[in-house]
C-alpha atoms as one frame of an Amber mdcrd trajectory, in Angstrom:
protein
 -69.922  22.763 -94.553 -68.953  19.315 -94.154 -65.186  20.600 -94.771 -65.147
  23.094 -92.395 -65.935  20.365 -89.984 -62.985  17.975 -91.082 -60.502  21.129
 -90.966 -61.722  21.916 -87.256 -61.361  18.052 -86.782 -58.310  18.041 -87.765
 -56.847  21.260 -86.141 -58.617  19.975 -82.724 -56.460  16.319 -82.984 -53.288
  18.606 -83.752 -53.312  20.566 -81.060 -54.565  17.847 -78.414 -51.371  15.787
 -79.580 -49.133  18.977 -79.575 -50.487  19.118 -76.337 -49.225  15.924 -75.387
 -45.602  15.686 -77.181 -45.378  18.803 -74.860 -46.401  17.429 -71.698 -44.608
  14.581 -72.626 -41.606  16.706 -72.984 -42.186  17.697 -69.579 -42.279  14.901
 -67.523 -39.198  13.394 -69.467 -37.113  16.714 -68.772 -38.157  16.299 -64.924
 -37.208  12.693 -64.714 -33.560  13.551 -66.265 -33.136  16.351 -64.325 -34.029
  14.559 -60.771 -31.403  11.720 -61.762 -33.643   8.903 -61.622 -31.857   5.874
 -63.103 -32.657   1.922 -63.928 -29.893   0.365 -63.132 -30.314  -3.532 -63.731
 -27.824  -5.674 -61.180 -24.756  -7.614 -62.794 -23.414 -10.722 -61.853 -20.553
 -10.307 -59.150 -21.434  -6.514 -57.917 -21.128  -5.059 -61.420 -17.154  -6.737
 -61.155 -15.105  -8.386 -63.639 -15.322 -12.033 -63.834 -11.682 -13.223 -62.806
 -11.015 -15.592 -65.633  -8.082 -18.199 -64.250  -6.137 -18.353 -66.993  -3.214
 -21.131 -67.004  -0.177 -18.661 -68.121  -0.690 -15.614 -65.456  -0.488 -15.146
 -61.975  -2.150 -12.591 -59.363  -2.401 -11.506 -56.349  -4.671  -9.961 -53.923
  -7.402 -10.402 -51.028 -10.755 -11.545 -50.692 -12.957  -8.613 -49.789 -15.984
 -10.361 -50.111 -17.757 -13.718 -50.420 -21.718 -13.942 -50.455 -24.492 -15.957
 -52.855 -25.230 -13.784 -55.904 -28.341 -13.546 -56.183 -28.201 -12.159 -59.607
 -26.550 -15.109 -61.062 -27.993 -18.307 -59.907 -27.772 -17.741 -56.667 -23.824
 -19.054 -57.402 -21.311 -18.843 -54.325 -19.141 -15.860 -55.251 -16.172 -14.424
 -53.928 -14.569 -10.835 -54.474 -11.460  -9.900 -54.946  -8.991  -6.776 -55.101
  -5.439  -6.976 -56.647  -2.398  -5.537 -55.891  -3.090  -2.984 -58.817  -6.908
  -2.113 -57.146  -8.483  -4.235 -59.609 -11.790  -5.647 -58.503 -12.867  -9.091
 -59.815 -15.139 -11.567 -58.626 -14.420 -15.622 -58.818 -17.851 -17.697 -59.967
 -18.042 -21.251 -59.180 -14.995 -23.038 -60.975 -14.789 -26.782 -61.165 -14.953
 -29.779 -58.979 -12.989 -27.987 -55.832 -14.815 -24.872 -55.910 -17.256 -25.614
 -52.896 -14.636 -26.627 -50.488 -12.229 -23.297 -52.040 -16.000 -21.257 -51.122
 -16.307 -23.096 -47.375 -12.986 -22.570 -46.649 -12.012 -18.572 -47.358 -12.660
 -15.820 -45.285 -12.733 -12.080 -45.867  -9.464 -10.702 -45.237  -7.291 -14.215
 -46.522  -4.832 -13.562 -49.285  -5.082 -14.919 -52.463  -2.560 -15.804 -55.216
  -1.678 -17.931 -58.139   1.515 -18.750 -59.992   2.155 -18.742 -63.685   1.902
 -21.669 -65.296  -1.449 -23.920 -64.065  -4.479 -23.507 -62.114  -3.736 -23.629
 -58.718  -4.867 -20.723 -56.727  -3.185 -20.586 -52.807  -5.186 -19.137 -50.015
  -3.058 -17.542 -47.174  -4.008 -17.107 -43.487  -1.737 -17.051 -40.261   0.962
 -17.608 -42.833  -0.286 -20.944 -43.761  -1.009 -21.135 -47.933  -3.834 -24.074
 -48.465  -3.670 -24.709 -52.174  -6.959 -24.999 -54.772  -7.681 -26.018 -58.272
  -9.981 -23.795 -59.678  -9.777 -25.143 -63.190 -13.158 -23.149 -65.289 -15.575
 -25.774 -67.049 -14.184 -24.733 -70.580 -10.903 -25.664 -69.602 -11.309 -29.319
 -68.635 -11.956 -31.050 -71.675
């Protein structure tokens, strides 16, 4: 007798958690199917950190500047090269804030082989900057 009571036991807790692997199933099948994502936000729009490397040049045009507040709330400017690359500048050295105050959307922006100075150019005026990254310096 007692038996028969763990068998019935048992075949009761199998089918309540068949029951739920299948409801479980369920709701996971719905959720994939309605396209429901987690996305969790990068630094810089989901771009490319531009790293300002001495030996290469670029250029392109600021598309964007805002604070990101993903990243430390840093000052952060976009950019898109002359190949449709996106990247996005984070702070950079001692002449970073007056490089952030001073560009607008639209201004071109270019650097030379060869160092760290990046030129801004508006109204055909090019107003050079140091952005020289913190590794860099020492």
């Amino acid at each position: 007798m007692r038996a028969k009571s763990m068998v019935r036991k048992y075949i009761k807790l199998s089918l309540i958690g068949i029951i739920i692997a299948v409801i479980v199933f369920i709701i996971l099948n719905v959720i994939k199917q309605s396209g429901f994502k987690i996305e969790i936000p990068k630094p810089g729009n989901g771009k490319v950190h531009l790293d300002i490397n001495f030996q290469k040049n670029f250029k392109g045009i600021i598309t964007e500047k805002y604070i990101d507040r993903y990243n430390h709330a840093y000052e952060t400017v976009d950019i898109r090269l002359v190949d449709s690359s996106e990247y996005y500048i984070p702070p950079y050295g001692d002449q970073y804030e007056p490089f952030y105050n001073y560009v607008q959307v639209g201004d071109s922006i270019f650097k030379k082989d060869w160092g760290f100075k990046v030129y801004i150019k508006r109204d055909s005026v090019e107003i050079p900057f140091i952005l020289r990254s913190d590794y860099n310096e020492h």
